[in-house]
């Protein structure tokens, strides 16, 4: 009987390995392991065996069943894989046809620049402060050492609403407001981005509305060299590590000493070209040491505290960094313009 | 301020510096040079020629045939200038010469006769037309007799001079004069300053007081008035060098007397005015405030109506000059003038500023008074002008001046100490460094160790406090020499506030839905100020905030809605064949509840957007979808879902919106904006196809936002789904039915979704079918069938009763 079982096993394995058809494989399984299968038939004849022989043959029979089942499973999986492969092959598509477009919007170029600047200064420990666009004459001018009739008021043509109300000409009033809020009791380290307005006719380089970011740091022992170091860090992060800065004396009523900052021209690397008008330098921002009167009006004792402030225009930065040549482009919102600057 | 390099050399040694190098040094030390321009483009081979003879061209009426001696040769030149004459010394471009504009001079034949060169006008030599004296505007330039024939004209006419354009900021009024610039350059280069000659030979036995007296009624506006008398002047052209310098500085020469006042104005920064003494009609200068309504005719022949805010110079009766701004026509110096009354005065800057603002007259003189002049230079300038009139107008100068003098000439004293300087600048200067800088600036000072008491000359009226002196020290020390340091103070933590980061999140979300951010103007016009205002704003009868002096009608009011501006953006783009558009903006509107604005308006942050054209387009799969109401609603719903805030939509009618496709947004019963389709009439007006908008009051949304999400247990027990389809009248809102289902089904019904809306075949006219899927779930147990069934039946009954509907089988 043992020989009989081994013969069945050999025959079954042979047939399983020969077939390449799932249906036939199923039939083979039934033919050996099914109720009427040959292995089953052999097992049925086990009753005729002696008590001693029965477990021995039983063990062999079980082993044969196991071997056949394993072979069947293996073959079945193999055939299934082949079938699937064939099916997937048939499902092939033309991958060169265009995909379904996903709409991606994006921020305005100025927002990108403002947020980049915000993040940069947040990293240096500055908080971001905001303030009203309709300001009082006091906060826009007087608190910044620009009393009424001060000639320097001519530097900023102003949209007035009443004698005392105006559209802010710079974001500096936010500095004045913050100092008052902090009551001269703790350091102020802030930037203030926002919209500002000047009574200008719109052309390629002027806009009656534009954006500004100003920074203010007031603390004990703030030095002018700190301003220089801070601006240098800013310029290198914003415009590239290889950029150099230079400070030039300037005048703003709210700072003394006042500076203007140039960066070395990226186009010609300082050699002089059209972009920098041959000077090798490009003007980026204005700043200086906070004027003692401004500190005083903000509630800070100029004998104890000192500080620096700076201000810049994101439009100008965009124009320099991305070669935008007309400030009106920012406000016409031409989709073709905005999309150019919208990338990750 | 235009500064001639050659003129400047008279006061300070410029060494071998080129104009460009000098400009760079001045810019780095404090006054920005906006540009360096040359008086004329370079020319070659232009020399002085003597016109030996001048006859009419035999074949041309308007041409002259000249024989000209140019030193090394004699040239026959044909010249068409009307003012050419025999005996003149003129500028001759010899054959082979090159004039500005690369104009090459060759031998030519004109009407049959050879011409060997060209006699030049100033314009042909490259001088800007507006600076050329009017009498020779159409003619050639004629030299004074003392020039040498054959000499190159470049130097004679100052053609090679460079002009530095200084951008003078309000604090540096001192640099509005050649002397001021000389002091500045002297400090930068560490050079001495050579002051001009002021020594006048006085005509004996006559004092100015014998001719004129001075009375000032408004000493606060005019603390010094000096009247000088120069008699027997001969009006003619001023010397060539003076004309050259004036033209380089951007002033057109007129005659010697006027040129001298302008020359000294530029040299000293002190405005002067010359009156024709014989037309003055009195022997008294009276300075007073004008009477209201008083009139005078100024030099430009305009009649001016004055007020008591204007200071005027009078002859005791009528005004002869608008103080510090412009002279009167009645006393103007002309070719016939014999005797000159010269004014050197100090006018208060605010007074002049007021008159300038009122009249719109701004001149070289008024600019200087407005910015402030040096009290110690007023009289000196008068004396200097007298000397020049004596030298170049043959005048006899009367002794002294008739004066009114209450002028404060005290110098400021500012104390600085070395430690303070180093502490504030972050430098390590020594006392010697500081002393050397003060010397370069020509400031007198007393030094006690590290303490300096600096006597600030009156020319630098801008320096009054320590910080002003700090800037002087720093800029001469060189900003380049300051070290780079970072603040030493205790580190502060920088971060966005919750509101700021929320604003960024909202924008990121909206951009994620495919919209592009726009940035538009806050100022708008008469029409747009009234359009598309959200009901919660418009119902408060807010007054538009208007500018008192707008630049244009387009930008007159502060906006009450961002939408009109965004619609302009859509219009702009669609006119450029960009048709599938979606824009949004986050910005402020300006709301005032006062009938007349006196206080700052409320600035309320809003999120507004507009979409038009195709939302989806995939041509080869034939997928196309236009933007519609539900796309926009989905964007807005998604936002509130993202913020975990509940918003509801209520059908509403809003002006300029499609009456049937518009809804207001509500949060806890409060209106917070609206969405819908733009009224087709307005869309057409803007040349837009179907356009959908949304507008959200971010102030209310941000106030309701809770940055920390509350924790809800995720349910453990299985849910049961049931679907119901109702047949409803077509005017029933799906949302109303949903609300009722939620109300009746609570708390077991966890969620209600609409999954089918149908109208048409198999349904009666005027009916529609809406199918809802209900999700039942209990937080603490498995629901039993009969519990669900009971609730379900209750819902069906309630809906059918309220909406007169029945369940579709």
mmCIF file with all atom_site columns, C-alpha atoms in Angstrom, chain B residues 510-683:
data_model
loop_
_atom_site.group_PDB
_atom_site.id
_atom_site.type_symbol
_atom_site.label_atom_id
_atom_site.label_alt_id
_atom_site.label_comp_id
_atom_site.label_asym_id
_atom_site.label_entity_id
_atom_site.label_seq_id
_atom_site.pdbx_PDB_ins_code
_atom_site.Cartn_x
_atom_site.Cartn_y
_atom_site.Cartn_z
_atom_site.occupancy
_atom_site.B_iso_or_equiv
_atom_site.pdbx_formal_charge
_atom_site.auth_seq_id
_atom_site.auth_comp_id
_atom_site.auth_asym_id
_atom_site.auth_atom_id
_atom_site.pdbx_PDB_model_num
ATOM 1   C CA . UNK B 1 510 ? -7.988  79.422  0.057   1.00 0.00 ? 510 UNK B CA 1
ATOM 2   C CA . UNK B 1 511 ? -4.932  79.144  -2.145  1.00 0.00 ? 511 UNK B CA 1
ATOM 3   C CA . UNK B 1 512 ? -5.189  75.379  -1.800  1.00 0.00 ? 512 UNK B CA 1
ATOM 4   C CA . UNK B 1 513 ? -8.610  75.550  -3.419  1.00 0.00 ? 513 UNK B CA 1
ATOM 5   C CA . UNK B 1 514 ? -7.007  77.104  -6.471  1.00 0.00 ? 514 UNK B CA 1
ATOM 6   C CA . UNK B 1 515 ? -7.465  80.815  -5.922  1.00 0.00 ? 515 UNK B CA 1
ATOM 7   C CA . UNK B 1 516 ? -4.764  83.412  -6.534  1.00 0.00 ? 516 UNK B CA 1
ATOM 8   C CA . UNK B 1 517 ? -4.189  86.175  -4.047  1.00 0.00 ? 517 UNK B CA 1
ATOM 9   C CA . UNK B 1 518 ? -4.796  89.694  -5.310  1.00 0.00 ? 518 UNK B CA 1
ATOM 10  C CA . UNK B 1 519 ? -3.583  92.919  -3.777  1.00 0.00 ? 519 UNK B CA 1
ATOM 11  C CA . UNK B 1 520 ? -5.775  95.853  -4.674  1.00 0.00 ? 520 UNK B CA 1
ATOM 12  C CA . UNK B 1 521 ? -6.163  99.490  -3.706  1.00 0.00 ? 521 UNK B CA 1
ATOM 13  C CA . UNK B 1 522 ? -7.979  100.544 -0.560  1.00 0.00 ? 522 UNK B CA 1
ATOM 14  C CA . UNK B 1 523 ? -9.115  103.769 -2.206  1.00 0.00 ? 523 UNK B CA 1
ATOM 15  C CA . UNK B 1 524 ? -12.029 103.523 -4.533  1.00 0.00 ? 524 UNK B CA 1
ATOM 16  C CA . UNK B 1 525 ? -14.500 105.651 -6.489  1.00 0.00 ? 525 UNK B CA 1
ATOM 17  C CA . UNK B 1 526 ? -18.037 106.954 -6.091  1.00 0.00 ? 526 UNK B CA 1
ATOM 18  C CA . UNK B 1 527 ? -19.642 103.888 -7.696  1.00 0.00 ? 527 UNK B CA 1
ATOM 19  C CA . UNK B 1 528 ? -17.674 101.059 -6.130  1.00 0.00 ? 528 UNK B CA 1
ATOM 20  C CA . UNK B 1 529 ? -17.914 102.524 -2.647  1.00 0.00 ? 529 UNK B CA 1
ATOM 21  C CA . UNK B 1 530 ? -21.612 101.568 -2.701  1.00 0.00 ? 530 UNK B CA 1
ATOM 22  C CA . UNK B 1 531 ? -21.322 98.141  -4.238  1.00 0.00 ? 531 UNK B CA 1
ATOM 23  C CA . UNK B 1 532 ? -21.443 94.640  -2.768  1.00 0.00 ? 532 UNK B CA 1
ATOM 24  C CA . UNK B 1 533 ? -21.327 95.646  0.858   1.00 0.00 ? 533 UNK B CA 1
ATOM 25  C CA . UNK B 1 534 ? -22.129 92.810  3.212   1.00 0.00 ? 534 UNK B CA 1
ATOM 26  C CA . UNK B 1 535 ? -25.481 93.262  5.029   1.00 0.00 ? 535 UNK B CA 1
ATOM 27  C CA . UNK B 1 536 ? -23.939 93.375  8.522   1.00 0.00 ? 536 UNK B CA 1
ATOM 28  C CA . UNK B 1 537 ? -21.918 96.404  7.373   1.00 0.00 ? 537 UNK B CA 1
ATOM 29  C CA . UNK B 1 538 ? -24.516 98.171  5.235   1.00 0.00 ? 538 UNK B CA 1
ATOM 30  C CA . UNK B 1 539 ? -27.306 97.881  7.793   1.00 0.00 ? 539 UNK B CA 1
ATOM 31  C CA . UNK B 1 540 ? -25.291 100.006 10.203  1.00 0.00 ? 540 UNK B CA 1
ATOM 32  C CA . UNK B 1 541 ? -25.601 103.012 7.927   1.00 0.00 ? 541 UNK B CA 1
ATOM 33  C CA . UNK B 1 542 ? -21.865 103.391 7.763   1.00 0.00 ? 542 UNK B CA 1
ATOM 34  C CA . UNK B 1 543 ? -20.543 106.584 6.232   1.00 0.00 ? 543 UNK B CA 1
ATOM 35  C CA . UNK B 1 544 ? -17.921 106.184 3.545   1.00 0.00 ? 544 UNK B CA 1
ATOM 36  C CA . UNK B 1 545 ? -14.637 107.702 4.670   1.00 0.00 ? 545 UNK B CA 1
ATOM 37  C CA . UNK B 1 546 ? -13.540 110.219 2.039   1.00 0.00 ? 546 UNK B CA 1
ATOM 38  C CA . UNK B 1 547 ? -10.214 111.936 1.426   1.00 0.00 ? 547 UNK B CA 1
ATOM 39  C CA . UNK B 1 548 ? -10.280 115.678 1.838   1.00 0.00 ? 548 UNK B CA 1
ATOM 40  C CA . UNK B 1 549 ? -8.069  116.273 -1.216  1.00 0.00 ? 549 UNK B CA 1
ATOM 41  C CA . UNK B 1 550 ? -8.082  113.200 -3.458  1.00 0.00 ? 550 UNK B CA 1
ATOM 42  C CA . UNK B 1 551 ? -5.617  112.952 -6.333  1.00 0.00 ? 551 UNK B CA 1
ATOM 43  C CA . UNK B 1 552 ? -8.306  111.576 -8.637  1.00 0.00 ? 552 UNK B CA 1
ATOM 44  C CA . UNK B 1 553 ? -11.947 110.555 -8.667  1.00 0.00 ? 553 UNK B CA 1
ATOM 45  C CA . UNK B 1 554 ? -10.835 106.938 -8.941  1.00 0.00 ? 554 UNK B CA 1
ATOM 46  C CA . UNK B 1 555 ? -9.212  106.956 -5.524  1.00 0.00 ? 555 UNK B CA 1
ATOM 47  C CA . UNK B 1 556 ? -11.427 109.020 -3.322  1.00 0.00 ? 556 UNK B CA 1
ATOM 48  C CA . UNK B 1 557 ? -13.103 106.805 -0.717  1.00 0.00 ? 557 UNK B CA 1
ATOM 49  C CA . UNK B 1 558 ? -11.827 104.131 1.620   1.00 0.00 ? 558 UNK B CA 1
ATOM 50  C CA . UNK B 1 559 ? -13.481 100.933 0.549   1.00 0.00 ? 559 UNK B CA 1
ATOM 51  C CA . UNK B 1 560 ? -16.428 99.282  2.270   1.00 0.00 ? 560 UNK B CA 1
ATOM 52  C CA . UNK B 1 561 ? -16.054 96.083  0.305   1.00 0.00 ? 561 UNK B CA 1
ATOM 53  C CA . UNK B 1 562 ? -13.095 94.411  -1.349  1.00 0.00 ? 562 UNK B CA 1
ATOM 54  C CA . UNK B 1 563 ? -15.262 92.720  -3.970  1.00 0.00 ? 563 UNK B CA 1
ATOM 55  C CA . UNK B 1 564 ? -15.536 95.619  -6.451  1.00 0.00 ? 564 UNK B CA 1
ATOM 56  C CA . UNK B 1 565 ? -11.744 95.770  -6.563  1.00 0.00 ? 565 UNK B CA 1
ATOM 57  C CA . UNK B 1 566 ? -11.439 92.026  -7.149  1.00 0.00 ? 566 UNK B CA 1
ATOM 58  C CA . UNK B 1 567 ? -14.055 92.248  -9.897  1.00 0.00 ? 567 UNK B CA 1
ATOM 59  C CA . UNK B 1 568 ? -11.887 94.903  -11.566 1.00 0.00 ? 568 UNK B CA 1
ATOM 60  C CA . UNK B 1 569 ? -9.051  92.400  -11.459 1.00 0.00 ? 569 UNK B CA 1
ATOM 61  C CA . UNK B 1 570 ? -11.263 89.772  -13.147 1.00 0.00 ? 570 UNK B CA 1
ATOM 62  C CA . UNK B 1 571 ? -12.274 92.325  -15.785 1.00 0.00 ? 571 UNK B CA 1
ATOM 63  C CA . UNK B 1 572 ? -8.673  93.328  -16.408 1.00 0.00 ? 572 UNK B CA 1
ATOM 64  C CA . UNK B 1 573 ? -7.608  89.725  -16.888 1.00 0.00 ? 573 UNK B CA 1
ATOM 65  C CA . UNK B 1 574 ? -10.545 88.564  -18.935 1.00 0.00 ? 574 UNK B CA 1
ATOM 66  C CA . UNK B 1 575 ? -10.007 91.496  -21.287 1.00 0.00 ? 575 UNK B CA 1
ATOM 67  C CA . UNK B 1 576 ? -6.601  89.899  -21.862 1.00 0.00 ? 576 UNK B CA 1
ATOM 68  C CA . UNK B 1 577 ? -8.055  86.525  -22.800 1.00 0.00 ? 577 UNK B CA 1
ATOM 69  C CA . UNK B 1 578 ? -7.527  85.032  -19.376 1.00 0.00 ? 578 UNK B CA 1
ATOM 70  C CA . UNK B 1 579 ? -10.979 83.607  -18.848 1.00 0.00 ? 579 UNK B CA 1
ATOM 71  C CA . UNK B 1 580 ? -10.826 80.988  -16.105 1.00 0.00 ? 580 UNK B CA 1
ATOM 72  C CA . UNK B 1 581 ? -10.130 83.017  -13.027 1.00 0.00 ? 581 UNK B CA 1
ATOM 73  C CA . UNK B 1 582 ? -10.299 82.779  -9.271  1.00 0.00 ? 582 UNK B CA 1
ATOM 74  C CA . UNK B 1 583 ? -8.977  85.535  -7.021  1.00 0.00 ? 583 UNK B CA 1
ATOM 75  C CA . UNK B 1 584 ? -9.200  86.337  -3.357  1.00 0.00 ? 584 UNK B CA 1
ATOM 76  C CA . UNK B 1 585 ? -7.924  89.029  -1.054  1.00 0.00 ? 585 UNK B CA 1
ATOM 77  C CA . UNK B 1 586 ? -7.646  89.393  2.687   1.00 0.00 ? 586 UNK B CA 1
ATOM 78  C CA . UNK B 1 587 ? -7.725  93.046  3.577   1.00 0.00 ? 587 UNK B CA 1
ATOM 79  C CA . UNK B 1 588 ? -9.380  95.786  5.535   1.00 0.00 ? 588 UNK B CA 1
ATOM 80  C CA . UNK B 1 589 ? -12.531 97.746  4.934   1.00 0.00 ? 589 UNK B CA 1
ATOM 81  C CA . UNK B 1 590 ? -13.022 101.055 6.719   1.00 0.00 ? 590 UNK B CA 1
ATOM 82  C CA . UNK B 1 591 ? -16.246 101.527 8.625   1.00 0.00 ? 591 UNK B CA 1
ATOM 83  C CA . UNK B 1 592 ? -17.272 104.696 10.375  1.00 0.00 ? 592 UNK B CA 1
ATOM 84  C CA . UNK B 1 593 ? -20.589 105.168 12.121  1.00 0.00 ? 593 UNK B CA 1
ATOM 85  C CA . UNK B 1 594 ? -20.250 108.932 12.415  1.00 0.00 ? 594 UNK B CA 1
ATOM 86  C CA . UNK B 1 595 ? -22.208 111.115 9.985   1.00 0.00 ? 595 UNK B CA 1
ATOM 87  C CA . UNK B 1 596 ? -19.096 113.297 9.640   1.00 0.00 ? 596 UNK B CA 1
ATOM 88  C CA . UNK B 1 597 ? -15.875 111.480 10.279  1.00 0.00 ? 597 UNK B CA 1
ATOM 89  C CA . UNK B 1 598 ? -13.869 112.728 13.251  1.00 0.00 ? 598 UNK B CA 1
ATOM 90  C CA . UNK B 1 599 ? -12.468 109.501 14.674  1.00 0.00 ? 599 UNK B CA 1
ATOM 91  C CA . UNK B 1 600 ? -10.458 106.698 13.158  1.00 0.00 ? 600 UNK B CA 1
ATOM 92  C CA . UNK B 1 601 ? -12.854 104.341 11.374  1.00 0.00 ? 601 UNK B CA 1
ATOM 93  C CA . UNK B 1 602 ? -13.045 100.678 12.346  1.00 0.00 ? 602 UNK B CA 1
ATOM 94  C CA . UNK B 1 603 ? -10.747 98.668  10.144  1.00 0.00 ? 603 UNK B CA 1
ATOM 95  C CA . UNK B 1 604 ? -12.339 95.292  9.663   1.00 0.00 ? 604 UNK B CA 1
ATOM 96  C CA . UNK B 1 605 ? -10.502 92.406  8.104   1.00 0.00 ? 605 UNK B CA 1
ATOM 97  C CA . UNK B 1 606 ? -12.409 90.567  5.379   1.00 0.00 ? 606 UNK B CA 1
ATOM 98  C CA . UNK B 1 607 ? -11.846 87.641  3.100   1.00 0.00 ? 607 UNK B CA 1
ATOM 99  C CA . UNK B 1 608 ? -13.359 88.212  -0.317  1.00 0.00 ? 608 UNK B CA 1
ATOM 100 C CA . UNK B 1 609 ? -13.108 86.270  -3.522  1.00 0.00 ? 609 UNK B CA 1
ATOM 101 C CA . UNK B 1 610 ? -14.535 85.980  -6.995  1.00 0.00 ? 610 UNK B CA 1
ATOM 102 C CA . UNK B 1 611 ? -14.501 83.233  -9.599  1.00 0.00 ? 611 UNK B CA 1
ATOM 103 C CA . UNK B 1 612 ? -15.516 83.058  -13.216 1.00 0.00 ? 612 UNK B CA 1
ATOM 104 C CA . UNK B 1 613 ? -15.112 80.781  -16.239 1.00 0.00 ? 613 UNK B CA 1
ATOM 105 C CA . UNK B 1 614 ? -14.297 77.087  -16.154 1.00 0.00 ? 614 UNK B CA 1
ATOM 106 C CA . UNK B 1 615 ? -13.671 75.405  -12.850 1.00 0.00 ? 615 UNK B CA 1
ATOM 107 C CA . UNK B 1 616 ? -12.598 72.162  -14.428 1.00 0.00 ? 616 UNK B CA 1
ATOM 108 C CA . UNK B 1 617 ? -11.466 71.443  -17.940 1.00 0.00 ? 617 UNK B CA 1
ATOM 109 C CA . UNK B 1 618 ? -9.946  68.221  -19.225 1.00 0.00 ? 618 UNK B CA 1
ATOM 110 C CA . UNK B 1 619 ? -10.457 68.337  -22.967 1.00 0.00 ? 619 UNK B CA 1
ATOM 111 C CA . UNK B 1 620 ? -9.500  64.835  -24.036 1.00 0.00 ? 620 UNK B CA 1
ATOM 112 C CA . UNK B 1 621 ? -11.745 63.240  -21.430 1.00 0.00 ? 621 UNK B CA 1
ATOM 113 C CA . UNK B 1 622 ? -14.524 65.652  -22.310 1.00 0.00 ? 622 UNK B CA 1
ATOM 114 C CA . UNK B 1 623 ? -14.756 66.847  -18.744 1.00 0.00 ? 623 UNK B CA 1
ATOM 115 C CA . UNK B 1 624 ? -15.853 70.430  -18.368 1.00 0.00 ? 624 UNK B CA 1
ATOM 116 C CA . UNK B 1 625 ? -17.449 72.309  -15.552 1.00 0.00 ? 625 UNK B CA 1
ATOM 117 C CA . UNK B 1 626 ? -18.186 76.007  -15.208 1.00 0.00 ? 626 UNK B CA 1
ATOM 118 C CA . UNK B 1 627 ? -17.853 77.653  -11.849 1.00 0.00 ? 627 UNK B CA 1
ATOM 119 C CA . UNK B 1 628 ? -21.215 77.575  -10.087 1.00 0.00 ? 628 UNK B CA 1
ATOM 120 C CA . UNK B 1 629 ? -22.794 78.491  -6.798  1.00 0.00 ? 629 UNK B CA 1
ATOM 121 C CA . UNK B 1 630 ? -22.040 75.152  -5.179  1.00 0.00 ? 630 UNK B CA 1
ATOM 122 C CA . UNK B 1 631 ? -18.337 75.288  -6.008  1.00 0.00 ? 631 UNK B CA 1
ATOM 123 C CA . UNK B 1 632 ? -18.055 78.595  -4.208  1.00 0.00 ? 632 UNK B CA 1
ATOM 124 C CA . UNK B 1 633 ? -20.213 77.333  -1.373  1.00 0.00 ? 633 UNK B CA 1
ATOM 125 C CA . UNK B 1 634 ? -17.974 74.284  -1.095  1.00 0.00 ? 634 UNK B CA 1
ATOM 126 C CA . UNK B 1 635 ? -14.910 76.476  -0.758  1.00 0.00 ? 635 UNK B CA 1
ATOM 127 C CA . UNK B 1 636 ? -16.552 78.479  2.007   1.00 0.00 ? 636 UNK B CA 1
ATOM 128 C CA . UNK B 1 637 ? -17.926 75.399  3.788   1.00 0.00 ? 637 UNK B CA 1
ATOM 129 C CA . UNK B 1 638 ? -14.490 73.828  3.606   1.00 0.00 ? 638 UNK B CA 1
ATOM 130 C CA . UNK B 1 639 ? -12.990 76.876  5.276   1.00 0.00 ? 639 UNK B CA 1
ATOM 131 C CA . UNK B 1 640 ? -15.408 76.739  8.196   1.00 0.00 ? 640 UNK B CA 1
ATOM 132 C CA . UNK B 1 641 ? -14.915 72.994  8.483   1.00 0.00 ? 641 UNK B CA 1
ATOM 133 C CA . UNK B 1 642 ? -11.144 73.611  8.599   1.00 0.00 ? 642 UNK B CA 1
ATOM 134 C CA . UNK B 1 643 ? -11.659 76.196  11.335  1.00 0.00 ? 643 UNK B CA 1
ATOM 135 C CA . UNK B 1 644 ? -14.099 73.867  13.154  1.00 0.00 ? 644 UNK B CA 1
ATOM 136 C CA . UNK B 1 645 ? -16.772 76.543  13.116  1.00 0.00 ? 645 UNK B CA 1
ATOM 137 C CA . UNK B 1 646 ? -20.422 76.104  12.229  1.00 0.00 ? 646 UNK B CA 1
ATOM 138 C CA . UNK B 1 647 ? -21.806 78.312  9.511   1.00 0.00 ? 647 UNK B CA 1
ATOM 139 C CA . UNK B 1 648 ? -25.222 78.301  7.892   1.00 0.00 ? 648 UNK B CA 1
ATOM 140 C CA . UNK B 1 649 ? -26.502 79.722  4.639   1.00 0.00 ? 649 UNK B CA 1
ATOM 141 C CA . UNK B 1 650 ? -29.762 81.578  4.300   1.00 0.00 ? 650 UNK B CA 1
ATOM 142 C CA . UNK B 1 651 ? -31.302 82.614  0.997   1.00 0.00 ? 651 UNK B CA 1
ATOM 143 C CA . UNK B 1 652 ? -31.112 86.402  0.713   1.00 0.00 ? 652 UNK B CA 1
ATOM 144 C CA . UNK B 1 653 ? -31.459 89.274  -1.683  1.00 0.00 ? 653 UNK B CA 1
ATOM 145 C CA . UNK B 1 654 ? -28.536 91.698  -1.911  1.00 0.00 ? 654 UNK B CA 1
ATOM 146 C CA . UNK B 1 655 ? -28.164 94.552  -4.371  1.00 0.00 ? 655 UNK B CA 1
ATOM 147 C CA . UNK B 1 656 ? -25.980 93.709  -7.381  1.00 0.00 ? 656 UNK B CA 1
ATOM 148 C CA . UNK B 1 657 ? -26.375 89.980  -6.693  1.00 0.00 ? 657 UNK B CA 1
ATOM 149 C CA . UNK B 1 658 ? -28.470 87.450  -8.617  1.00 0.00 ? 658 UNK B CA 1
ATOM 150 C CA . UNK B 1 659 ? -31.806 87.572  -6.746  1.00 0.00 ? 659 UNK B CA 1
ATOM 151 C CA . UNK B 1 660 ? -32.250 83.798  -6.739  1.00 0.00 ? 660 UNK B CA 1
ATOM 152 C CA . UNK B 1 661 ? -28.660 82.725  -6.227  1.00 0.00 ? 661 UNK B CA 1
ATOM 153 C CA . UNK B 1 662 ? -27.436 84.516  -3.188  1.00 0.00 ? 662 UNK B CA 1
ATOM 154 C CA . UNK B 1 663 ? -27.118 83.567  0.452   1.00 0.00 ? 663 UNK B CA 1
ATOM 155 C CA . UNK B 1 664 ? -25.941 85.250  3.580   1.00 0.00 ? 664 UNK B CA 1
ATOM 156 C CA . UNK B 1 665 ? -23.579 83.421  5.901   1.00 0.00 ? 665 UNK B CA 1
ATOM 157 C CA . UNK B 1 666 ? -24.618 83.173  9.505   1.00 0.00 ? 666 UNK B CA 1
ATOM 158 C CA . UNK B 1 667 ? -22.782 82.140  12.611  1.00 0.00 ? 667 UNK B CA 1
ATOM 159 C CA . UNK B 1 668 ? -24.940 81.823  15.752  1.00 0.00 ? 668 UNK B CA 1
ATOM 160 C CA . UNK B 1 669 ? -27.617 83.899  14.072  1.00 0.00 ? 669 UNK B CA 1
ATOM 161 C CA . UNK B 1 670 ? -25.199 86.702  13.219  1.00 0.00 ? 670 UNK B CA 1
ATOM 162 C CA . UNK B 1 671 ? -24.637 87.651  9.575   1.00 0.00 ? 671 UNK B CA 1
ATOM 163 C CA . UNK B 1 672 ? -20.960 87.363  8.705   1.00 0.00 ? 672 UNK B CA 1
ATOM 164 C CA . UNK B 1 673 ? -20.922 87.739  4.932   1.00 0.00 ? 673 UNK B CA 1
ATOM 165 C CA . UNK B 1 674 ? -22.507 86.446  1.782   1.00 0.00 ? 674 UNK B CA 1
ATOM 166 C CA . UNK B 1 675 ? -21.952 84.308  -1.282  1.00 0.00 ? 675 UNK B CA 1
ATOM 167 C CA . UNK B 1 676 ? -23.642 83.987  -4.602  1.00 0.00 ? 676 UNK B CA 1
ATOM 168 C CA . UNK B 1 677 ? -23.741 84.874  -8.243  1.00 0.00 ? 677 UNK B CA 1
ATOM 169 C CA . UNK B 1 678 ? -23.024 88.390  -9.352  1.00 0.00 ? 678 UNK B CA 1
ATOM 170 C CA . UNK B 1 679 ? -26.068 90.018  -10.927 1.00 0.00 ? 679 UNK B CA 1
ATOM 171 C CA . UNK B 1 680 ? -25.875 89.366  -14.684 1.00 0.00 ? 680 UNK B CA 1
ATOM 172 C CA . UNK B 1 681 ? -26.384 93.071  -15.370 1.00 0.00 ? 681 UNK B CA 1
ATOM 173 C CA . UNK B 1 682 ? -23.332 94.012  -13.335 1.00 0.00 ? 682 UNK B CA 1
ATOM 174 C CA . UNK B 1 683 ? -21.379 91.110  -14.805 1.00 0.00 ? 683 UNK B CA 1
#
